[in-house]
Amino acid sequence: MENDDEYSERGTTSECPSGYQGTEPALKYVQANGVRFAYLEQGDGPLVMFLHGFPDNAWSYRKQLQVFADAGYRAVAPFLRGYAPTEIPADGIFDPIALGKDLEALIAALSDDGQARVVGMDWGGTSTFQALATAPSAIKAAVVMNTAHPITISSIRRDPELVRAVFHVYFFQLPGAESAVNTEGLPFVDYLWKLWSPTFNNAEHIRSIKETLSSPGTMAAALKYYGGLTDAGLTGRLPINDMHTPTLTIYGSNDPTARYSVKEEPLFKGPHKRIVLPDVGHFPHLEREEEVTGLIMDWFKTHAPD
């Protein structure tokens, strides 16, 4: 394993939102796919990887890290490429292919057997869908939350109501978007969380997200993901392959990705279940923390037992 264990530290107040309880995960670093990744780690045992989206960071899975560590897993939540304290990649590439390779390389670097159970949402879900299509042997079982599978994107783009709902995808690709978003206090972060998950209320977690995105270069990197997705779609580099890995997909009924999610089902040739949670927005694992954590645990215990 290519693990940078010589640099491991406990989260400081600025890293760990103070409202969290329980054992504190360690902040560690590892080199994978040419990028030095920071990640949170808790527990020992089979590897479970949790991948965040935007606007978010690895602390989004604080509760899940604790629960899975207590259940005998090694729970790991990386900060995605460009999200501090993970470094900004020198090649400036943020497309789904790079995200999938990141996940594949992280699993290779951190696992004992070259495999992991994977949970991803938003961009973390894009990473997971990509790896399920191109590196299926690395993933024993997967859970993907509120992520538009490539097969649904054309439907979303033809639906005016959903285009309005995902306005940020287009706005973030406009000239000057970074300067508009990266203003003092990052009010855009507050706005998106209130828009997407209005029932969620955790000021400490929002503060930690703003701290991540305020790191020099991080906001610019995070916004480049959107252009990377668009370019990959226009050039036919989004994989629409059959997937055989046991995969649970979870959608909030209030999230735009839910409307056409049924179109993904024919691609899953192995065990698959799609759940749409009523009155849930973009961050199911936070809005329905206990319920969603239980769904994830049950899926892995059923389809990827130790």
mmCIF file with all atom_site columns, N, CA, C and O in Angstrom, residues 262-301:
data_model
loop_
_atom_site.group_PDB
_atom_site.id
_atom_site.type_symbol
_atom_site.label_atom_id
_atom_site.label_alt_id
_atom_site.label_comp_id
_atom_site.label_asym_id
_atom_site.label_entity_id
_atom_site.label_seq_id
_atom_site.pdbx_PDB_ins_code
_atom_site.Cartn_x
_atom_site.Cartn_y
_atom_site.Cartn_z
_atom_site.occupancy
_atom_site.B_iso_or_equiv
_atom_site.pdbx_formal_charge
_atom_site.auth_seq_id
_atom_site.auth_comp_id
_atom_site.auth_asym_id
_atom_site.auth_atom_id
_atom_site.pdbx_PDB_model_num
ATOM 1   N N  . VAL A 1 262 ? -34.943 6.396  -13.253 1.00 0.00 ? 262 VAL A N  1
ATOM 2   C CA . VAL A 1 262 ? -35.399 5.074  -13.666 1.00 0.00 ? 262 VAL A CA 1
ATOM 3   C C  . VAL A 1 262 ? -34.689 4.620  -14.939 1.00 0.00 ? 262 VAL A C  1
ATOM 4   O O  . VAL A 1 262 ? -34.550 3.403  -15.186 1.00 0.00 ? 262 VAL A O  1
ATOM 5   N N  . LYS A 1 263 ? -34.191 5.565  -15.746 1.00 0.00 ? 263 LYS A N  1
ATOM 6   C CA . LYS A 1 263 ? -33.537 5.209  -16.999 1.00 0.00 ? 263 LYS A CA 1
ATOM 7   C C  . LYS A 1 263 ? -32.208 4.492  -16.801 1.00 0.00 ? 263 LYS A C  1
ATOM 8   O O  . LYS A 1 263 ? -31.686 3.874  -17.732 1.00 0.00 ? 263 LYS A O  1
ATOM 9   N N  . GLU A 1 264 ? -31.664 4.579  -15.600 1.00 0.00 ? 264 GLU A N  1
ATOM 10  C CA . GLU A 1 264 ? -30.390 3.906  -15.333 1.00 0.00 ? 264 GLU A CA 1
ATOM 11  C C  . GLU A 1 264 ? -30.564 2.408  -15.100 1.00 0.00 ? 264 GLU A C  1
ATOM 12  O O  . GLU A 1 264 ? -29.620 1.634  -15.260 1.00 0.00 ? 264 GLU A O  1
ATOM 13  N N  . GLU A 1 265 ? -31.774 1.998  -14.738 1.00 0.00 ? 265 GLU A N  1
ATOM 14  C CA . GLU A 1 265 ? -31.969 0.634  -14.254 1.00 0.00 ? 265 GLU A CA 1
ATOM 15  C C  . GLU A 1 265 ? -31.561 -0.456 -15.242 1.00 0.00 ? 265 GLU A C  1
ATOM 16  O O  . GLU A 1 265 ? -30.974 -1.459 -14.838 1.00 0.00 ? 265 GLU A O  1
ATOM 17  N N  . PRO A 1 266 ? -31.831 -0.316 -16.552 1.00 0.00 ? 266 PRO A N  1
ATOM 18  C CA . PRO A 1 266 ? -31.442 -1.404 -17.467 1.00 0.00 ? 266 PRO A CA 1
ATOM 19  C C  . PRO A 1 266 ? -29.940 -1.648 -17.553 1.00 0.00 ? 266 PRO A C  1
ATOM 20  O O  . PRO A 1 266 ? -29.519 -2.723 -17.999 1.00 0.00 ? 266 PRO A O  1
ATOM 21  N N  . LEU A 1 267 ? -29.122 -0.690 -17.132 1.00 0.00 ? 267 LEU A N  1
ATOM 22  C CA . LEU A 1 267 ? -27.675 -0.856 -17.212 1.00 0.00 ? 267 LEU A CA 1
ATOM 23  C C  . LEU A 1 267 ? -27.122 -1.756 -16.108 1.00 0.00 ? 267 LEU A C  1
ATOM 24  O O  . LEU A 1 267 ? -26.007 -2.261 -16.224 1.00 0.00 ? 267 LEU A O  1
ATOM 25  N N  . PHE A 1 268 ? -27.890 -1.933 -15.048 1.00 0.00 ? 268 PHE A N  1
ATOM 26  C CA . PHE A 1 268 ? -27.414 -2.744 -13.924 1.00 0.00 ? 268 PHE A CA 1
ATOM 27  C C  . PHE A 1 268 ? -27.777 -4.199 -14.156 1.00 0.00 ? 268 PHE A C  1
ATOM 28  O O  . PHE A 1 268 ? -28.950 -4.588 -14.082 1.00 0.00 ? 268 PHE A O  1
ATOM 29  N N  . LYS A 1 269 ? -26.773 -5.003 -14.444 1.00 0.00 ? 269 LYS A N  1
ATOM 30  C CA . LYS A 1 269 ? -26.988 -6.413 -14.730 1.00 0.00 ? 269 LYS A CA 1
ATOM 31  C C  . LYS A 1 269 ? -26.783 -7.283 -13.494 1.00 0.00 ? 269 LYS A C  1
ATOM 32  O O  . LYS A 1 269 ? -27.156 -8.459 -13.493 1.00 0.00 ? 269 LYS A O  1
ATOM 33  N N  . GLY A 1 270 ? -26.177 -6.720 -12.472 1.00 0.00 ? 270 GLY A N  1
ATOM 34  C CA . GLY A 1 270 ? -26.040 -7.421 -11.206 1.00 0.00 ? 270 GLY A CA 1
ATOM 35  C C  . GLY A 1 270 ? -27.113 -6.960 -10.243 1.00 0.00 ? 270 GLY A C  1
ATOM 36  O O  . GLY A 1 270 ? -28.068 -6.272 -10.631 1.00 0.00 ? 270 GLY A O  1
ATOM 37  N N  . PRO A 1 271 ? -26.993 -7.314 -8.955  1.00 0.00 ? 271 PRO A N  1
ATOM 38  C CA . PRO A 1 271 ? -27.966 -6.860 -7.958  1.00 0.00 ? 271 PRO A CA 1
ATOM 39  C C  . PRO A 1 271 ? -28.066 -5.339 -7.945  1.00 0.00 ? 271 PRO A C  1
ATOM 40  O O  . PRO A 1 271 ? -27.051 -4.643 -7.909  1.00 0.00 ? 271 PRO A O  1
ATOM 41  N N  . HIS A 1 272 ? -29.297 -4.831 -8.011  1.00 0.00 ? 272 HIS A N  1
ATOM 42  C CA . HIS A 1 272 ? -29.489 -3.390 -8.036  1.00 0.00 ? 272 HIS A CA 1
ATOM 43  C C  . HIS A 1 272 ? -30.830 -3.049 -7.415  1.00 0.00 ? 272 HIS A C  1
ATOM 44  O O  . HIS A 1 272 ? -31.819 -3.763 -7.587  1.00 0.00 ? 272 HIS A O  1
ATOM 45  N N  . LYS A 1 273 ? -30.823 -1.938 -6.684  1.00 0.00 ? 273 LYS A N  1
ATOM 46  C CA . LYS A 1 273 ? -32.066 -1.424 -6.117  1.00 0.00 ? 273 LYS A CA 1
ATOM 47  C C  . LYS A 1 273 ? -32.008 0.092  -6.176  1.00 0.00 ? 273 LYS A C  1
ATOM 48  O O  . LYS A 1 273 ? -30.967 0.691  -5.881  1.00 0.00 ? 273 LYS A O  1
ATOM 49  N N  . ARG A 1 274 ? -33.109 0.707  -6.587  1.00 0.00 ? 274 ARG A N  1
ATOM 50  C CA . ARG A 1 274 ? -33.215 2.171  -6.628  1.00 0.00 ? 274 ARG A CA 1
ATOM 51  C C  . ARG A 1 274 ? -34.260 2.592  -5.615  1.00 0.00 ? 274 ARG A C  1
ATOM 52  O O  . ARG A 1 274 ? -35.392 2.126  -5.633  1.00 0.00 ? 274 ARG A O  1
ATOM 53  N N  . ILE A 1 275 ? -33.855 3.483  -4.716  1.00 0.00 ? 275 ILE A N  1
ATOM 54  C CA . ILE A 1 275 ? -34.747 3.979  -3.673  1.00 0.00 ? 275 ILE A CA 1
ATOM 55  C C  . ILE A 1 275 ? -34.906 5.481  -3.837  1.00 0.00 ? 275 ILE A C  1
ATOM 56  O O  . ILE A 1 275 ? -33.916 6.205  -3.983  1.00 0.00 ? 275 ILE A O  1
ATOM 57  N N  . VAL A 1 276 ? -36.145 5.957  -3.836  1.00 0.00 ? 276 VAL A N  1
ATOM 58  C CA . VAL A 1 276 ? -36.423 7.390  -3.851  1.00 0.00 ? 276 VAL A CA 1
ATOM 59  C C  . VAL A 1 276 ? -37.064 7.738  -2.510  1.00 0.00 ? 276 VAL A C  1
ATOM 60  O O  . VAL A 1 276 ? -38.146 7.266  -2.184  1.00 0.00 ? 276 VAL A O  1
ATOM 61  N N  . LEU A 1 277 ? -36.367 8.549  -1.735  1.00 0.00 ? 277 LEU A N  1
ATOM 62  C CA . LEU A 1 277 ? -36.829 8.907  -0.400  1.00 0.00 ? 277 LEU A CA 1
ATOM 63  C C  . LEU A 1 277 ? -37.729 10.139 -0.476  1.00 0.00 ? 277 LEU A C  1
ATOM 64  O O  . LEU A 1 277 ? -37.301 11.193 -0.967  1.00 0.00 ? 277 LEU A O  1
ATOM 65  N N  . PRO A 1 278 ? -38.949 10.047 0.000   1.00 0.00 ? 278 PRO A N  1
ATOM 66  C CA . PRO A 1 278 ? -39.865 11.192 -0.077  1.00 0.00 ? 278 PRO A CA 1
ATOM 67  C C  . PRO A 1 278 ? -39.413 12.348 0.802   1.00 0.00 ? 278 PRO A C  1
ATOM 68  O O  . PRO A 1 278 ? -38.848 12.142 1.889   1.00 0.00 ? 278 PRO A O  1
ATOM 69  N N  . ASP A 1 279 ? -39.630 13.556 0.306   1.00 0.00 ? 279 ASP A N  1
ATOM 70  C CA . ASP A 1 279 ? -39.350 14.782 1.067   1.00 0.00 ? 279 ASP A CA 1
ATOM 71  C C  . ASP A 1 279 ? -37.888 14.887 1.481   1.00 0.00 ? 279 ASP A C  1
ATOM 72  O O  . ASP A 1 279 ? -37.566 15.422 2.548   1.00 0.00 ? 279 ASP A O  1
ATOM 73  N N  . VAL A 1 280 ? -37.001 14.386 0.641   1.00 0.00 ? 280 VAL A N  1
ATOM 74  C CA . VAL A 1 280 ? -35.557 14.471 0.885   1.00 0.00 ? 280 VAL A CA 1
ATOM 75  C C  . VAL A 1 280 ? -34.927 15.226 -0.271  1.00 0.00 ? 280 VAL A C  1
ATOM 76  O O  . VAL A 1 280 ? -35.333 15.069 -1.424  1.00 0.00 ? 280 VAL A O  1
ATOM 77  N N  . GLY A 1 281 ? -33.939 16.058 0.040   1.00 0.00 ? 281 GLY A N  1
ATOM 78  C CA . GLY A 1 281 ? -33.264 16.848 -0.971  1.00 0.00 ? 281 GLY A CA 1
ATOM 79  C C  . GLY A 1 281 ? -31.957 16.235 -1.424  1.00 0.00 ? 281 GLY A C  1
ATOM 80  O O  . GLY A 1 281 ? -31.862 15.026 -1.642  1.00 0.00 ? 281 GLY A O  1
ATOM 81  N N  . HIS A 1 282 ? -30.916 17.071 -1.510  1.00 0.00 ? 282 HIS A N  1
ATOM 82  C CA . HIS A 1 282 ? -29.679 16.671 -2.181  1.00 0.00 ? 282 HIS A CA 1
ATOM 83  C C  . HIS A 1 282 ? -28.724 15.856 -1.316  1.00 0.00 ? 282 HIS A C  1
ATOM 84  O O  . HIS A 1 282 ? -27.867 15.147 -1.844  1.00 0.00 ? 282 HIS A O  1
ATOM 85  N N  . PHE A 1 283 ? -28.827 15.947 -0.012  1.00 0.00 ? 283 PHE A N  1
ATOM 86  C CA . PHE A 1 283 ? -27.866 15.286 0.872   1.00 0.00 ? 283 PHE A CA 1
ATOM 87  C C  . PHE A 1 283 ? -28.570 14.267 1.768   1.00 0.00 ? 283 PHE A C  1
ATOM 88  O O  . PHE A 1 283 ? -28.737 14.481 2.974   1.00 0.00 ? 283 PHE A O  1
ATOM 89  N N  . PRO A 1 284 ? -28.989 13.133 1.220   1.00 0.00 ? 284 PRO A N  1
ATOM 90  C CA . PRO A 1 284 ? -29.779 12.160 1.986   1.00 0.00 ? 284 PRO A CA 1
ATOM 91  C C  . PRO A 1 284 ? -29.076 11.664 3.250   1.00 0.00 ? 284 PRO A C  1
ATOM 92  O O  . PRO A 1 284 ? -29.723 11.434 4.278   1.00 0.00 ? 284 PRO A O  1
ATOM 93  N N  . HIS A 1 285 ? -27.753 11.487 3.174   1.00 0.00 ? 285 HIS A N  1
ATOM 94  C CA . HIS A 1 285 ? -27.018 10.927 4.317   1.00 0.00 ? 285 HIS A CA 1
ATOM 95  C C  . HIS A 1 285 ? -26.951 11.894 5.489   1.00 0.00 ? 285 HIS A C  1
ATOM 96  O O  . HIS A 1 285 ? -26.621 11.482 6.610   1.00 0.00 ? 285 HIS A O  1
ATOM 97  N N  . LEU A 1 286 ? -27.294 13.163 5.252   1.00 0.00 ? 286 LEU A N  1
ATOM 98  C CA . LEU A 1 286 ? -27.367 14.146 6.330   1.00 0.00 ? 286 LEU A CA 1
ATOM 99  C C  . LEU A 1 286 ? -28.808 14.461 6.719   1.00 0.00 ? 286 LEU A C  1
ATOM 100 O O  . LEU A 1 286 ? -29.112 14.655 7.893   1.00 0.00 ? 286 LEU A O  1
ATOM 101 N N  . GLU A 1 287 ? -29.685 14.505 5.737   1.00 0.00 ? 287 GLU A N  1
ATOM 102 C CA . GLU A 1 287 ? -31.088 14.813 6.019   1.00 0.00 ? 287 GLU A CA 1
ATOM 103 C C  . GLU A 1 287 ? -31.798 13.650 6.721   1.00 0.00 ? 287 GLU A C  1
ATOM 104 O O  . GLU A 1 287 ? -32.663 13.873 7.566   1.00 0.00 ? 287 GLU A O  1
ATOM 105 N N  . ARG A 1 288 ? -31.475 12.430 6.329   1.00 0.00 ? 288 ARG A N  1
ATOM 106 C CA . ARG A 1 288 ? -32.030 11.223 6.958   1.00 0.00 ? 288 ARG A CA 1
ATOM 107 C C  . ARG A 1 288 ? -30.865 10.340 7.398   1.00 0.00 ? 288 ARG A C  1
ATOM 108 O O  . ARG A 1 288 ? -30.713 9.213  6.953   1.00 0.00 ? 288 ARG A O  1
ATOM 109 N N  . GLU A 1 289 ? -30.054 10.898 8.267   1.00 0.00 ? 289 GLU A N  1
ATOM 110 C CA . GLU A 1 289 ? -28.761 10.306 8.617   1.00 0.00 ? 289 GLU A CA 1
ATOM 111 C C  . GLU A 1 289 ? -28.869 8.847  9.047   1.00 0.00 ? 289 GLU A C  1
ATOM 112 O O  . GLU A 1 289 ? -28.203 7.959  8.486   1.00 0.00 ? 289 GLU A O  1
ATOM 113 N N  . GLU A 1 290 ? -29.706 8.570  10.024  1.00 0.00 ? 290 GLU A N  1
ATOM 114 C CA . GLU A 1 290 ? -29.800 7.215  10.565  1.00 0.00 ? 290 GLU A CA 1
ATOM 115 C C  . GLU A 1 290 ? -30.380 6.247  9.541   1.00 0.00 ? 290 GLU A C  1
ATOM 116 O O  . GLU A 1 290 ? -29.872 5.134  9.352   1.00 0.00 ? 290 GLU A O  1
ATOM 117 N N  . GLU A 1 291 ? -31.436 6.671  8.844   1.00 0.00 ? 291 GLU A N  1
ATOM 118 C CA . GLU A 1 291 ? -32.084 5.803  7.870   1.00 0.00 ? 291 GLU A CA 1
ATOM 119 C C  . GLU A 1 291 ? -31.144 5.457  6.718   1.00 0.00 ? 291 GLU A C  1
ATOM 120 O O  . GLU A 1 291 ? -31.012 4.284  6.329   1.00 0.00 ? 291 GLU A O  1
ATOM 121 N N  . VAL A 1 292 ? -30.474 6.462  6.169   1.00 0.00 ? 292 VAL A N  1
ATOM 122 C CA . VAL A 1 292 ? -29.613 6.229  5.016   1.00 0.00 ? 292 VAL A CA 1
ATOM 123 C C  . VAL A 1 292 ? -28.369 5.437  5.414   1.00 0.00 ? 292 VAL A C  1
ATOM 124 O O  . VAL A 1 292 ? -27.927 4.542  4.677   1.00 0.00 ? 292 VAL A O  1
ATOM 125 N N  . THR A 1 293 ? -27.821 5.728  6.576   1.00 0.00 ? 293 THR A N  1
ATOM 126 C CA . THR A 1 293 ? -26.676 4.944  7.049   1.00 0.00 ? 293 THR A CA 1
ATOM 127 C C  . THR A 1 293 ? -27.059 3.478  7.193   1.00 0.00 ? 293 THR A C  1
ATOM 128 O O  . THR A 1 293 ? -26.288 2.587  6.827   1.00 0.00 ? 293 THR A O  1
ATOM 129 N N  . GLY A 1 294 ? -28.264 3.213  7.680   1.00 0.00 ? 294 GLY A N  1
ATOM 130 C CA . GLY A 1 294 ? -28.752 1.843  7.788   1.00 0.00 ? 294 GLY A CA 1
ATOM 131 C C  . GLY A 1 294 ? -28.917 1.178  6.434   1.00 0.00 ? 294 GLY A C  1
ATOM 132 O O  . GLY A 1 294 ? -28.589 -0.011 6.266   1.00 0.00 ? 294 GLY A O  1
ATOM 133 N N  . LEU A 1 295 ? -29.420 1.916  5.452   1.00 0.00 ? 295 LEU A N  1
ATOM 134 C CA . LEU A 1 295 ? -29.565 1.366  4.103   1.00 0.00 ? 295 LEU A CA 1
ATOM 135 C C  . LEU A 1 295 ? -28.208 0.977  3.515   1.00 0.00 ? 295 LEU A C  1
ATOM 136 O O  . LEU A 1 295 ? -28.064 -0.073 2.878   1.00 0.00 ? 295 LEU A O  1
ATOM 137 N N  . ILE A 1 296 ? -27.221 1.842  3.718   1.00 0.00 ? 296 ILE A N  1
ATOM 138 C CA . ILE A 1 296 ? -25.875 1.561  3.215   1.00 0.00 ? 296 ILE A CA 1
ATOM 139 C C  . ILE A 1 296 ? -25.302 0.322  3.885   1.00 0.00 ? 296 ILE A C  1
ATOM 140 O O  . ILE A 1 296 ? -24.779 -0.591 3.222   1.00 0.00 ? 296 ILE A O  1
ATOM 141 N N  . MET A 1 297 ? -25.408 0.276  5.202   1.00 0.00 ? 297 MET A N  1
ATOM 142 C CA . MET A 1 297 ? -24.872 -0.862 5.953   1.00 0.00 ? 297 MET A CA 1
ATOM 143 C C  . MET A 1 297 ? -25.543 -2.161 5.519   1.00 0.00 ? 297 MET A C  1
ATOM 144 O O  . MET A 1 297 ? -24.869 -3.185 5.288   1.00 0.00 ? 297 MET A O  1
ATOM 145 N N  . ASP A 1 298 ? -26.845 -2.153 5.397   1.00 0.00 ? 298 ASP A N  1
ATOM 146 C CA . ASP A 1 298 ? -27.581 -3.365 4.998   1.00 0.00 ? 298 ASP A CA 1
ATOM 147 C C  . ASP A 1 298 ? -27.169 -3.820 3.598   1.00 0.00 ? 298 ASP A C  1
ATOM 148 O O  . ASP A 1 298 ? -27.048 -5.025 3.343   1.00 0.00 ? 298 ASP A O  1
ATOM 149 N N  . TRP A 1 299 ? -26.973 -2.869 2.691   1.00 0.00 ? 299 TRP A N  1
ATOM 150 C CA . TRP A 1 299 ? -26.598 -3.228 1.327   1.00 0.00 ? 299 TRP A CA 1
ATOM 151 C C  . TRP A 1 299 ? -25.239 -3.930 1.303   1.00 0.00 ? 299 TRP A C  1
ATOM 152 O O  . TRP A 1 299 ? -25.070 -4.959 0.649   1.00 0.00 ? 299 TRP A O  1
ATOM 153 N N  . PHE A 1 300 ? -24.305 -3.390 2.056   1.00 0.00 ? 300 PHE A N  1
ATOM 154 C CA . PHE A 1 300 ? -22.964 -3.990 2.063   1.00 0.00 ? 300 PHE A CA 1
ATOM 155 C C  . PHE A 1 300 ? -22.970 -5.347 2.772   1.00 0.00 ? 300 PHE A C  1
ATOM 156 O O  . PHE A 1 300 ? -22.296 -6.279 2.329   1.00 0.00 ? 300 PHE A O  1
ATOM 157 N N  . LYS A 1 301 ? -23.687 -5.447 3.856   1.00 0.00 ? 301 LYS A N  1
ATOM 158 C CA . LYS A 1 301 ? -23.723 -6.723 4.573   1.00 0.00 ? 301 LYS A CA 1
ATOM 159 C C  . LYS A 1 301 ? -24.395 -7.807 3.738   1.00 0.00 ? 301 LYS A C  1
ATOM 160 O O  . LYS A 1 301 ? -24.049 -8.995 3.816   1.00 0.00 ? 301 LYS A O  1
#
